[in-house]
PDB file of C-alpha atoms in Angstrom:
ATOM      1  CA  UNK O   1      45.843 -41.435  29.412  1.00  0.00           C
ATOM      2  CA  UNK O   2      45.868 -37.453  28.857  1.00  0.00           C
ATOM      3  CA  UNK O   3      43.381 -35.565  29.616  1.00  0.00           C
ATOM      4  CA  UNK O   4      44.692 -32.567  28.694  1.00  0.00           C
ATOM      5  CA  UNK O   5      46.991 -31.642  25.988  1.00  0.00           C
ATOM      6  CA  UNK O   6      48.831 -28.329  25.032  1.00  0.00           C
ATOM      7  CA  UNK O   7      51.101 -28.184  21.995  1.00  0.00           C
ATOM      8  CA  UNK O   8      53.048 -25.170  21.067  1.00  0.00           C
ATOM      9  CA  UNK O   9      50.758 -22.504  22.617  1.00  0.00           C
ATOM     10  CA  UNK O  10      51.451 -18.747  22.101  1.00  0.00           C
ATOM     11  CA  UNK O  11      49.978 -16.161  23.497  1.00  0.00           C
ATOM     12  CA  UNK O  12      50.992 -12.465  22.662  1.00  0.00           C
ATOM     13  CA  UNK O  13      49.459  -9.093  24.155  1.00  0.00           C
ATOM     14  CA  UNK O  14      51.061  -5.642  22.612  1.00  0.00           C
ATOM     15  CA  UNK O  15      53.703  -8.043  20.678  1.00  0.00           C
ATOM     16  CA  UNK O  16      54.992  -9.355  24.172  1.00  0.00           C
ATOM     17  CA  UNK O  17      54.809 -13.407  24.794  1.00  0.00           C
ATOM     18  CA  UNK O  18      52.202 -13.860  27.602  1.00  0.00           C
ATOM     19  CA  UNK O  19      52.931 -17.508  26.699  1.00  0.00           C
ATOM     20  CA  UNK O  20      55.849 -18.235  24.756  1.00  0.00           C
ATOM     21  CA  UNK O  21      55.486 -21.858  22.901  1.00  0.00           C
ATOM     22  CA  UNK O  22      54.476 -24.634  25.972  1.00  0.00           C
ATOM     23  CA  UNK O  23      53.320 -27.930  25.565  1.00  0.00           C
ATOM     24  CA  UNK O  24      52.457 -30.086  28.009  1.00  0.00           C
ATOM     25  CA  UNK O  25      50.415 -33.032  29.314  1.00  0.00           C
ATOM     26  CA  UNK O  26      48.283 -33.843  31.794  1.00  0.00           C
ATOM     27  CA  UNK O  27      47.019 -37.321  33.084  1.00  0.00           C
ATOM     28  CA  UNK O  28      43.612 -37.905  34.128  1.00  0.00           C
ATOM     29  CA  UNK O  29      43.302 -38.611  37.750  1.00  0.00           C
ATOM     30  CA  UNK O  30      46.376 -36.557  38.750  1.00  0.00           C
ATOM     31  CA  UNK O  31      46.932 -33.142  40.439  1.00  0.00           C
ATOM     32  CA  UNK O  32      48.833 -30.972  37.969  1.00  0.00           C
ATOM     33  CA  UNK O  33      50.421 -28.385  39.207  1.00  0.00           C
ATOM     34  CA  UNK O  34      51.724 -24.575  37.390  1.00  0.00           C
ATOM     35  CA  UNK O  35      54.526 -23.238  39.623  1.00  0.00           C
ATOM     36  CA  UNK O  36      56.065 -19.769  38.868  1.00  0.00           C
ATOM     37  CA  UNK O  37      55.661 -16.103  39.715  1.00  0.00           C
ATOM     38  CA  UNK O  38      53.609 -13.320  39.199  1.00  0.00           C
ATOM     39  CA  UNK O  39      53.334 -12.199  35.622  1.00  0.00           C
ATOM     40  CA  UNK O  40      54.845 -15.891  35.000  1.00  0.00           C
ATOM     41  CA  UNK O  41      51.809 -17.012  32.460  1.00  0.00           C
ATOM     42  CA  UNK O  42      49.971 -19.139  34.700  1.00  0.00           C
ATOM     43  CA  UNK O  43      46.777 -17.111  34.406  1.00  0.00           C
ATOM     44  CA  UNK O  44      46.910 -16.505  31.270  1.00  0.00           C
ATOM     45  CA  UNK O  45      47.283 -20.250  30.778  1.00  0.00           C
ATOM     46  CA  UNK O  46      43.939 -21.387  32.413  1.00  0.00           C
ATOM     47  CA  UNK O  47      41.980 -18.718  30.815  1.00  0.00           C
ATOM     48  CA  UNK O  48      43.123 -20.836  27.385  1.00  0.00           C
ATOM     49  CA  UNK O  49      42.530 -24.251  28.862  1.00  0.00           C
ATOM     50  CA  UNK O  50      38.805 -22.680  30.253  1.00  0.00           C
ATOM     51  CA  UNK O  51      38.148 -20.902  26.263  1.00  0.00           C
ATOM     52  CA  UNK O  52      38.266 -17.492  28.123  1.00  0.00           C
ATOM     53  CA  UNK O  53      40.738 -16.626  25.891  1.00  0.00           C
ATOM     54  CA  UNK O  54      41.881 -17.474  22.176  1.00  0.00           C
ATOM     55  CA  UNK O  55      46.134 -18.046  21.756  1.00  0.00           C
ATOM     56  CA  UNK O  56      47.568 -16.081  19.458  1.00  0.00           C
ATOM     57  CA  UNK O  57      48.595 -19.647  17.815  1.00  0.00           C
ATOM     58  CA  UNK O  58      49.248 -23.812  19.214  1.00  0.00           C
ATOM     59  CA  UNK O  59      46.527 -26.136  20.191  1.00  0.00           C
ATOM     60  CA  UNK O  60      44.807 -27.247  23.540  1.00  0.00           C
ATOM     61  CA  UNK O  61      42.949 -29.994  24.194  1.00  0.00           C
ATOM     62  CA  UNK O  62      40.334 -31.205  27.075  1.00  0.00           C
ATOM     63  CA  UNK O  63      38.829 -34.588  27.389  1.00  0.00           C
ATOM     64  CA  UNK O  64      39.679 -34.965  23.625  1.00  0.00           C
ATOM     65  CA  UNK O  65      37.553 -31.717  22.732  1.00  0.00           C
ATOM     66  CA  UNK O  66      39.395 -28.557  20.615  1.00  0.00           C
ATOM     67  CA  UNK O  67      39.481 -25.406  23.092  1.00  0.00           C
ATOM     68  CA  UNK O  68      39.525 -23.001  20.361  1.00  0.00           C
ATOM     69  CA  UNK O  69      36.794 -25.323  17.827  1.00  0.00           C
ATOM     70  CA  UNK O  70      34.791 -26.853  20.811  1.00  0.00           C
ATOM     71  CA  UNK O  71      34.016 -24.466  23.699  1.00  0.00           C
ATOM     72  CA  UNK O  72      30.762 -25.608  24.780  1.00  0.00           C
ATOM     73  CA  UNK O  73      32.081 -29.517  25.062  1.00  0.00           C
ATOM     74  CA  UNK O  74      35.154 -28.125  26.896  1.00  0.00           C
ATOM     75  CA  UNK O  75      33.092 -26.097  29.360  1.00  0.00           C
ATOM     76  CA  UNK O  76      30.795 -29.492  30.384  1.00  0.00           C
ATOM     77  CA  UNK O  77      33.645 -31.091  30.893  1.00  0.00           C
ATOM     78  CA  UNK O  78      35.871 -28.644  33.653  1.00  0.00           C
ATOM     79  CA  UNK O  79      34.793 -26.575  36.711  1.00  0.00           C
ATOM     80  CA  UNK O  80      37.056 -23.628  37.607  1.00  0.00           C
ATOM     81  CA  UNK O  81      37.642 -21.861  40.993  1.00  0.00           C
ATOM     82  CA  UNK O  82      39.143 -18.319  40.408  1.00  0.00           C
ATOM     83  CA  UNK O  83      41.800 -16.579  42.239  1.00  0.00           C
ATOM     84  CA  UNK O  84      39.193 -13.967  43.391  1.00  0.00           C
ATOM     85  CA  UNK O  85      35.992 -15.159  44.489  1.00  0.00           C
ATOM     86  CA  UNK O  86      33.287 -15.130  42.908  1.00  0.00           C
ATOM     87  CA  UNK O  87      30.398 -16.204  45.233  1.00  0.00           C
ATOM     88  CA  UNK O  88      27.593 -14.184  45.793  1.00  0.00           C
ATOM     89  CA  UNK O  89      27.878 -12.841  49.252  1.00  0.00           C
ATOM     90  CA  UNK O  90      24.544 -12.059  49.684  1.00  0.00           C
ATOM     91  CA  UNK O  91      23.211 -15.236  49.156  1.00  0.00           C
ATOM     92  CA  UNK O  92      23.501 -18.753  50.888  1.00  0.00           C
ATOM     93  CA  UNK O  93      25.830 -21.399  50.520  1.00  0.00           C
ATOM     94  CA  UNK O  94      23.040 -23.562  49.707  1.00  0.00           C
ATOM     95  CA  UNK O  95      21.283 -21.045  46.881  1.00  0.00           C
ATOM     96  CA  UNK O  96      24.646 -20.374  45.626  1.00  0.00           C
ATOM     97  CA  UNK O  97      25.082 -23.864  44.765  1.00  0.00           C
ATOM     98  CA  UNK O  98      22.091 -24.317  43.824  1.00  0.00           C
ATOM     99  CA  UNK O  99      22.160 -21.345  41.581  1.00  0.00           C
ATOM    100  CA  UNK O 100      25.243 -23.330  39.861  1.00  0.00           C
ATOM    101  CA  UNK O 101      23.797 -26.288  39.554  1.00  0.00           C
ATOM    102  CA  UNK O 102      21.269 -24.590  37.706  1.00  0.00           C
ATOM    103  CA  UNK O 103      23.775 -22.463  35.012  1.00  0.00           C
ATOM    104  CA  UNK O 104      25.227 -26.379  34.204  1.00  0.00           C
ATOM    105  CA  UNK O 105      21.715 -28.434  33.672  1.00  0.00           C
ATOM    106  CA  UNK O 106      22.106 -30.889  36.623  1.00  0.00           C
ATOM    107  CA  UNK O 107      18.938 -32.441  35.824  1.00  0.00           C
ATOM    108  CA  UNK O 108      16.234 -31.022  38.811  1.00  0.00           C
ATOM    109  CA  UNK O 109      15.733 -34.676  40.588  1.00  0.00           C
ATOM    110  CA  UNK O 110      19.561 -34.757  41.473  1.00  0.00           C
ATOM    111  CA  UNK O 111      19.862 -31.485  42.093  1.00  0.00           C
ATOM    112  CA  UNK O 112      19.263 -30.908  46.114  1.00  0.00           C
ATOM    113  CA  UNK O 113      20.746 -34.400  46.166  1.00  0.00           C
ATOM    114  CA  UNK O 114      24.023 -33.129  44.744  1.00  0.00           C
ATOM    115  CA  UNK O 115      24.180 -29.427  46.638  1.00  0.00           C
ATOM    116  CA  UNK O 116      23.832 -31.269  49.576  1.00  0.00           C
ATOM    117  CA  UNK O 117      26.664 -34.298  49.071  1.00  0.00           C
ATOM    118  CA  UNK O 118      28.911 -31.224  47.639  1.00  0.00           C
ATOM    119  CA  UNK O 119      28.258 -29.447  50.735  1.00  0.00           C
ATOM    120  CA  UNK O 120      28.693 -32.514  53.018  1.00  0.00           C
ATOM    121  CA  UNK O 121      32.524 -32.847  51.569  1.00  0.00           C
ATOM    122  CA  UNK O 122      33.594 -29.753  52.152  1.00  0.00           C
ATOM    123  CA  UNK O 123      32.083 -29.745  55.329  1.00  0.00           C
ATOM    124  CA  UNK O 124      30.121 -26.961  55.032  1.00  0.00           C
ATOM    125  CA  UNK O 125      26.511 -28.544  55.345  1.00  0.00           C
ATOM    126  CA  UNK O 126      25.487 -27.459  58.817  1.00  0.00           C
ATOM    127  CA  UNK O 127      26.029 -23.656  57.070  1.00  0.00           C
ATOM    128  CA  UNK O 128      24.158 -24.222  54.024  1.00  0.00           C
ATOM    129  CA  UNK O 129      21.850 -21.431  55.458  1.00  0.00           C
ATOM    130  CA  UNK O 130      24.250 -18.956  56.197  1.00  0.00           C
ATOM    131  CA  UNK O 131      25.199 -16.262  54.138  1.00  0.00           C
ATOM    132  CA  UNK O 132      28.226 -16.525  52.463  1.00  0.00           C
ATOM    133  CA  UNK O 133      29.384 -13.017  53.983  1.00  0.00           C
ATOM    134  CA  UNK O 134      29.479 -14.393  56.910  1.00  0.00           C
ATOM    135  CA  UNK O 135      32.164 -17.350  55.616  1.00  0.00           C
ATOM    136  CA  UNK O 136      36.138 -16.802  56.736  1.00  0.00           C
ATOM    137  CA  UNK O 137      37.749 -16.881  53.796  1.00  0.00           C
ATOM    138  CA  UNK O 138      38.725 -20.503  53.833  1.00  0.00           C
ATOM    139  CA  UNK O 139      35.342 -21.747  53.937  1.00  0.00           C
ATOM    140  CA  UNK O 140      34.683 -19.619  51.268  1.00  0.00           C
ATOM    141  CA  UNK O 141      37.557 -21.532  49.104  1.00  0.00           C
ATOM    142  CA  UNK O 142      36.213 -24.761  50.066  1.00  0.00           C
ATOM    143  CA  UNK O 143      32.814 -23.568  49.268  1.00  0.00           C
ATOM    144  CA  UNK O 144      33.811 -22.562  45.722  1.00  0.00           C
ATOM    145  CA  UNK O 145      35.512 -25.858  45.372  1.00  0.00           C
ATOM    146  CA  UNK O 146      32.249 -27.767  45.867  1.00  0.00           C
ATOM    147  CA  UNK O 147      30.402 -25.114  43.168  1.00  0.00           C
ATOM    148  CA  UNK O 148      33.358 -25.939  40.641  1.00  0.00           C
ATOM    149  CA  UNK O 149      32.659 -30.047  41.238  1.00  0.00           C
ATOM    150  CA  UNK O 150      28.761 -29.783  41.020  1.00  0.00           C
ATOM    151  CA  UNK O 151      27.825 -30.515  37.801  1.00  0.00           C
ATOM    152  CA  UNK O 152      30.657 -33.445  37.808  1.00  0.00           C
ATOM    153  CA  UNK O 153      33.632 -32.115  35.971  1.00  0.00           C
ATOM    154  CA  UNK O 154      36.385 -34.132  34.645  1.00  0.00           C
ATOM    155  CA  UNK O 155      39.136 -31.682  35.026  1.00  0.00           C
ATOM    156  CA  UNK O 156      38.895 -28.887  37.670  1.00  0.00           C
ATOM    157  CA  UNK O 157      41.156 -26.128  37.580  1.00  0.00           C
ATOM    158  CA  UNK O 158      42.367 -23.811  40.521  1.00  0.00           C
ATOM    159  CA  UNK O 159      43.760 -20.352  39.729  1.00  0.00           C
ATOM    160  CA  UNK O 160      45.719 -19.609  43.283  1.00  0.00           C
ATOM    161  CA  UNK O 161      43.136 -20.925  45.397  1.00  0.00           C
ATOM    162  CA  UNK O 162      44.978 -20.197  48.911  1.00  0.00           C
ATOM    163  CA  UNK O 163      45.688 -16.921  47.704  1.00  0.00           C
ATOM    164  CA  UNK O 164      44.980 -14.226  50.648  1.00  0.00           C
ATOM    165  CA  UNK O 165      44.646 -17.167  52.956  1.00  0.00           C
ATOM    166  CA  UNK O 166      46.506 -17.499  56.740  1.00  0.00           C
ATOM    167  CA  UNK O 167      49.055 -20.269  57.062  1.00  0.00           C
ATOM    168  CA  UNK O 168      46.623 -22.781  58.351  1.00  0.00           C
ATOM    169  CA  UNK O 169      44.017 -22.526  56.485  1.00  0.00           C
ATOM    170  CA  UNK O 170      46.408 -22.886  53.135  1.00  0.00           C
ATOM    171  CA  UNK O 171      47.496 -26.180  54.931  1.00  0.00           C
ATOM    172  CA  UNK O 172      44.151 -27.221  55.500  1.00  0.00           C
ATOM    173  CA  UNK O 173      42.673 -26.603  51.604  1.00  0.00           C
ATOM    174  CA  UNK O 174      45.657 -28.394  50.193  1.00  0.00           C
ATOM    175  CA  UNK O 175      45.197 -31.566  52.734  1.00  0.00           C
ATOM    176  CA  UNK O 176      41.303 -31.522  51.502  1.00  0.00           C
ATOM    177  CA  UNK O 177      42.496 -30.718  47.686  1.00  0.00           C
ATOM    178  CA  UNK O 178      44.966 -33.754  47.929  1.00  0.00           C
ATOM    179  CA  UNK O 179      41.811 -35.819  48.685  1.00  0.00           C
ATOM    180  CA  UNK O 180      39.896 -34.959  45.248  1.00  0.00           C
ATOM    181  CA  UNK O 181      41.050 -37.060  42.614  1.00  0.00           C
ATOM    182  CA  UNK O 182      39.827 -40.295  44.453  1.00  0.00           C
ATOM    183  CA  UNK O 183      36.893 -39.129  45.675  1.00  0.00           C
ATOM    184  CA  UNK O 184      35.172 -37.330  43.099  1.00  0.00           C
ATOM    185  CA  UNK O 185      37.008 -39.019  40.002  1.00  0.00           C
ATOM    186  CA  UNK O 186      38.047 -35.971  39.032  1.00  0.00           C
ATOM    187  CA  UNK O 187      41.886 -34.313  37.623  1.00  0.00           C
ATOM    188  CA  UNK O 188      42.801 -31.049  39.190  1.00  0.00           C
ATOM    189  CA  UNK O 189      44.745 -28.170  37.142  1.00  0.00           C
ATOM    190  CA  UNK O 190      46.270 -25.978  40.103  1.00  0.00           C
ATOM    191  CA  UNK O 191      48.550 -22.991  39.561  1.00  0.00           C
ATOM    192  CA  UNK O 192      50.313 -21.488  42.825  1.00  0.00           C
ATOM    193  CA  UNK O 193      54.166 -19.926  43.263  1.00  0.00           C
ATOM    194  CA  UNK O 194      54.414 -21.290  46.593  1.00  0.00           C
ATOM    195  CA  UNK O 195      57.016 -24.715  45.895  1.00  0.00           C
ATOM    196  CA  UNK O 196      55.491 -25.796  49.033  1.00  0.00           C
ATOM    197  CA  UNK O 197      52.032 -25.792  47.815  1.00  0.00           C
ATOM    198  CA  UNK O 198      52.972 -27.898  44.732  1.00  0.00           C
ATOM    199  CA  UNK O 199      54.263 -30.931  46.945  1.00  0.00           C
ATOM    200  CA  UNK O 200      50.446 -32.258  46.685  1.00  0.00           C
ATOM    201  CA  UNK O 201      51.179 -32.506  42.762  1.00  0.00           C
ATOM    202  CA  UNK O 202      52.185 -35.574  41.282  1.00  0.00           C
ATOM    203  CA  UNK O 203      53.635 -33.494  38.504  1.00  0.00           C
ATOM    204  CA  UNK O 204      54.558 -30.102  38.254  1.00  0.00           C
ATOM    205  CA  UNK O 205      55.808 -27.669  35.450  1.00  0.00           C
ATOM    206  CA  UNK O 206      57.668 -24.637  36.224  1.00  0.00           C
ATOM    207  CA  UNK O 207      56.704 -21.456  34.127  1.00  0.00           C
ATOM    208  CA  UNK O 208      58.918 -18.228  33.841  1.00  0.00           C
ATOM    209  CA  UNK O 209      58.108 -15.217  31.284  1.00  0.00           C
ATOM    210  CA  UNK O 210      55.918 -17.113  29.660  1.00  0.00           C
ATOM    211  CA  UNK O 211      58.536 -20.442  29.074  1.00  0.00           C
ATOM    212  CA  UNK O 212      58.493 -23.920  30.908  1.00  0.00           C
ATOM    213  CA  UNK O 213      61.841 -23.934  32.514  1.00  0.00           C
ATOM    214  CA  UNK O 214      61.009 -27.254  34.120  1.00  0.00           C
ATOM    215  CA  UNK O 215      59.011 -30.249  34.475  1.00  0.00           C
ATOM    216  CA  UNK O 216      58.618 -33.383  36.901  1.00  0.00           C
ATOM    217  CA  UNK O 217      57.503 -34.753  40.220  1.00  0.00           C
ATOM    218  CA  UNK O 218      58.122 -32.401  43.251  1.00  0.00           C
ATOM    219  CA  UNK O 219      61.257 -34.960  44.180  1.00  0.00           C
ATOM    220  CA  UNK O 220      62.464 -34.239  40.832  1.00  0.00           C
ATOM    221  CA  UNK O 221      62.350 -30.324  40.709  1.00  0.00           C
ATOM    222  CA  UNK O 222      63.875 -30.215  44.236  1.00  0.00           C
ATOM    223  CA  UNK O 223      67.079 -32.054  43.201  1.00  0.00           C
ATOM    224  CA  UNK O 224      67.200 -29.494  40.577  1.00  0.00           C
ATOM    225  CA  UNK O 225      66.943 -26.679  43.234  1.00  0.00           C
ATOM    226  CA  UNK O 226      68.795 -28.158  45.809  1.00  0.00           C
ATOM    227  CA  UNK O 227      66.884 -28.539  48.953  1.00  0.00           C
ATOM    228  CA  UNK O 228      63.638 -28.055  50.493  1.00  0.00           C
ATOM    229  CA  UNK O 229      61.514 -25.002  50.658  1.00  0.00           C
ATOM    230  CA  UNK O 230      59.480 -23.755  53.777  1.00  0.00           C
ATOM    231  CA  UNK O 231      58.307 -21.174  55.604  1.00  0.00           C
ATOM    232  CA  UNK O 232      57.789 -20.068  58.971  1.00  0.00           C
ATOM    233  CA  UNK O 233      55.526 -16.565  60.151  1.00  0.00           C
ATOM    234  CA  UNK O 234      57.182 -15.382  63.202  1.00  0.00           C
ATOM    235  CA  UNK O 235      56.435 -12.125  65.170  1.00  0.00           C
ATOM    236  CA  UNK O 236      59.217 -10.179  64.076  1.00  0.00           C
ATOM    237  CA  UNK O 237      60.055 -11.570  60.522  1.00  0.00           C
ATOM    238  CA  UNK O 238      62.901  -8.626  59.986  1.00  0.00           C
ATOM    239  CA  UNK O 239      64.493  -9.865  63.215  1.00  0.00           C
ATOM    240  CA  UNK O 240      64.208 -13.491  62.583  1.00  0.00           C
ATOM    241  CA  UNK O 241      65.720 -13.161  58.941  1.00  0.00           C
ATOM    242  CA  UNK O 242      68.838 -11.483  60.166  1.00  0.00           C
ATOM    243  CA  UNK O 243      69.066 -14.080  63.025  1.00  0.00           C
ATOM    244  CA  UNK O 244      68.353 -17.671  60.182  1.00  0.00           C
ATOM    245  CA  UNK O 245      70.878 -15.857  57.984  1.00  0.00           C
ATOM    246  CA  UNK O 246      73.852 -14.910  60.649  1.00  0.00           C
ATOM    247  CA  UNK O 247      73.374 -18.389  62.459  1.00  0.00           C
ATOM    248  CA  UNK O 248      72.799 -21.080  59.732  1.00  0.00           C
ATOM    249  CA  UNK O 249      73.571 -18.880  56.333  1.00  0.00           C
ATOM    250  CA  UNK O 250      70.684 -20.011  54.608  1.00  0.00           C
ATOM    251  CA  UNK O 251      68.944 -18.209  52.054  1.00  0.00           C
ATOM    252  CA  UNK O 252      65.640 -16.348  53.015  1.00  0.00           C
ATOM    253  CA  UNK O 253      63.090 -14.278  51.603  1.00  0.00           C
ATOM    254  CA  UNK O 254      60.195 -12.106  53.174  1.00  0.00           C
ATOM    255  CA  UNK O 255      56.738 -12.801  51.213  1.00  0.00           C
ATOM    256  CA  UNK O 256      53.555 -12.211  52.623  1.00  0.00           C
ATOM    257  CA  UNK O 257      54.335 -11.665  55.976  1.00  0.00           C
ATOM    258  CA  UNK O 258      56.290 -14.931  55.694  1.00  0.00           C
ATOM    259  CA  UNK O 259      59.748 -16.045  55.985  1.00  0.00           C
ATOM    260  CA  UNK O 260      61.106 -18.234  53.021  1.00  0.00           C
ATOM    261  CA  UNK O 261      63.904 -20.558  53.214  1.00  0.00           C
ATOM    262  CA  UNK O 262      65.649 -22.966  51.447  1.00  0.00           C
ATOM    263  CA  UNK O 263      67.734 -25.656  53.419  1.00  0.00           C
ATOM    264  CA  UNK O 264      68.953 -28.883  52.687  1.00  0.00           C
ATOM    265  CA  UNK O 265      66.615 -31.258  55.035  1.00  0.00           C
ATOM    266  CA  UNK O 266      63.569 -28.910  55.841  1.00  0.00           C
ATOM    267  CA  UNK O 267      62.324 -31.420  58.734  1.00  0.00           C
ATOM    268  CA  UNK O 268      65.899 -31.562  60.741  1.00  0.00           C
ATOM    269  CA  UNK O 269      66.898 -27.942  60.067  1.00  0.00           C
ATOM    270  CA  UNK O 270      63.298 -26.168  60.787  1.00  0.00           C
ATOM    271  CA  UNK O 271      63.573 -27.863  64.548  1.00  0.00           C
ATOM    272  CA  UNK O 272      67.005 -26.594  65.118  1.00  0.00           C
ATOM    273  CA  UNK O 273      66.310 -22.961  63.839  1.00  0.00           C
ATOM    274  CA  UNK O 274      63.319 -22.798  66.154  1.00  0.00           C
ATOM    275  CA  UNK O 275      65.177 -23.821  68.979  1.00  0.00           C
ATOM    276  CA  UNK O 276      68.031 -21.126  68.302  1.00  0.00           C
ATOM    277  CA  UNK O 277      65.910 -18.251  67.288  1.00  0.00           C
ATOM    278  CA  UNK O 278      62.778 -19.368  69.050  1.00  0.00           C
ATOM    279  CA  UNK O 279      62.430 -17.388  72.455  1.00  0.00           C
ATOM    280  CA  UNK O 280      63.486 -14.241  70.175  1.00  0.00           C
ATOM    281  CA  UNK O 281      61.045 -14.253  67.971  1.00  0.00           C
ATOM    282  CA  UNK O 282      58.856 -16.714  67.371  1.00  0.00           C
TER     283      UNK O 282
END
C-alpha cells in the first residue's frame, strides 16, 4: 500500500523547472530513497511532500491526505529532520524533546514516557542532561532523529542527514536508520547523493535537473551503472587518485575529502587497491 503519492509535480522558480513533472510512489514500511546532486530537486521535493512549499502544478499525497488542500493532517502524520540542524544548542537533549513533544500535542501523561524511550533508541539517554552544544555532530543527527519520531509519525523524512558528518559516523546513522521501519512502524523519505548511502533503500529514484532519470532497488540501478560505488579517505587523496587510476584504471573522483570509485566488485577490488597503494598513502 502507498503511503505516499506524487503525480506530475512541477515546480518552477524565475520560469526554471526546480521540479520538472515526477511522479512517484512510496510504500509504507519502506526506506525511500532521492539520489542525485546538488541543485538536483531533492530539496525542493521534501519541502512539497512537508507543505513548506506549494508546486507550481501536480498533486502529492501523504497517508491519503492532499498536501496542497490538507496541511495540518499531513503535518500529524510526518516528522522531518533537516539538512541543517535545528536543535537548540542551548538547551538539553531532554528539554529539547520535550519542547517537541509539546509543539505536536503528545498528550502530558505519555510525554516523559516517550522523551525518554526516544532517547533510549538512539542511545542518547545517559545525556539527556547535557547540552546539546556539547553533542559531536552525530549524536546530534541521532538526536534529531528521535525529535522527528516523537509524536509517532507515519512517514519521516531526512533531508541529507549525514551531511557534514566523518566517514564513521555516516556508517553508523545509516546502520541505526536501516533499523527504523521495524521498530517504530514508521516509512522513511531520505534524500542523499552518496549511491553508497542509498544501499539501505529498498527503492530508490534518481533525480537530475529536476527529472527522474531512474527508478528501482539499489541492485537494479547498479546494473544500470555498471558496478559498485565506494569510497575510501586516505592521507594524501591527490596521491592516491593518481596511484587507483595508473594501477587499476578505474574511474575516481575527489568529494569531500574523499576518494570515489567505481569498480566492478567493490569487496574484491577495495582489498587489492589497499594492498597496492596502501603503505603510500593510506
Amino acid at each position: 500500500m502507498s503511503i505516499i503519492k506524487v503525480e506530475n509535480l512541477i515546480k518552477k522558480f524565475n520560469g526554471i523547472d526546480a521540479v520538472n513533472d515526477i511522479s512517484f510512489e512510496v510504500d509504507e514500511g519502506t526506506i525511500f530513497g532521492f539520489l542525485g546532486p546538488n541543485g538536483a530537486g531533492k530539496t525542493t521535493t521534501i519541502n512539497i511532500l512537508c507543505t513548506l512549499l506549494s508546486p507550481t502544478s501536480g498533486s502529492a499525497f501523504i497517508a491519503g491526505h492532499d498536501c496542497m488542500k490538507e496541511p495540518s493532517e499531513v503535518r500529524k502524520a510526518i516528522g522531518i529532520v533537516f539538512q541543517d540542524t535545528t536543535l537548540d544548542k542551548d538547551l538539553t537533549a531532554y528539554e529539547n524533546l520535550i519542547f517537541h513533544a509539546y509543539l505536536y500535542n503528545v498528550p502530558k501523561s505519555r510525554m516523559r514516557d516517550r522523551v525518554d524511550d526516544a532517547l533510549k533508541f538512539v542511545d542518547l539517554y545517559e545525556r539527556k542532561d547535557d547540552l546539546v552544544k556539547k553533542f559531536s555532530g552525530g549524536m546530534k543527527r541521532r538526536l534529531e532523529v528521535a525529535r522527528g519520531l516523537i509524536h509517532r509519525p507515519r512517514v519521516l523524512f531526512l533531508d541529507e542527514p549525514t551531511l557534514g558528518l566523518d566517514p564513521q559516523s555516516r556508517t553508523n546513522l545509516w546502520e541505526f536508520i536501516a533499523e527504523l521501519p521495524e521498530k517504530h512502524n514508521v516509512t522513511i523519505f531520505m534524500t542523499t547523493h552518496y549511491m553508497e548511502e542509498a544501499e539501505v533503500c529498498g527503492r530508490i529514484a534518481i533525480i537530475d535537473k529536476g527529472k527522474i532519470i531512474a527508478m528501482g532497488s539499489p541492485d537494479e540501478l547498479k546494473n544500470i551503472i555498471g558496478g559498485d560505488i565506494v569510497y575510501i579517505k586516505t592521507t594524501d587523496n591527490s596521491a592516491a587518485k593518481k596511484e587507483i587510476e595508473r594501477l587499476f584504471k578505474l574511474d575516481v573522483s575527489e568529494k569531500e575529502e574523499e576518494l570515489y570509485i567505481t569498480c566492478t566488485m567493490g569487496d574484491t577490488c577495495i582489498p587489492e587497491m589497499i594492498r597496492m597503494i596502501g603503505e603510500k598513502v593510506i
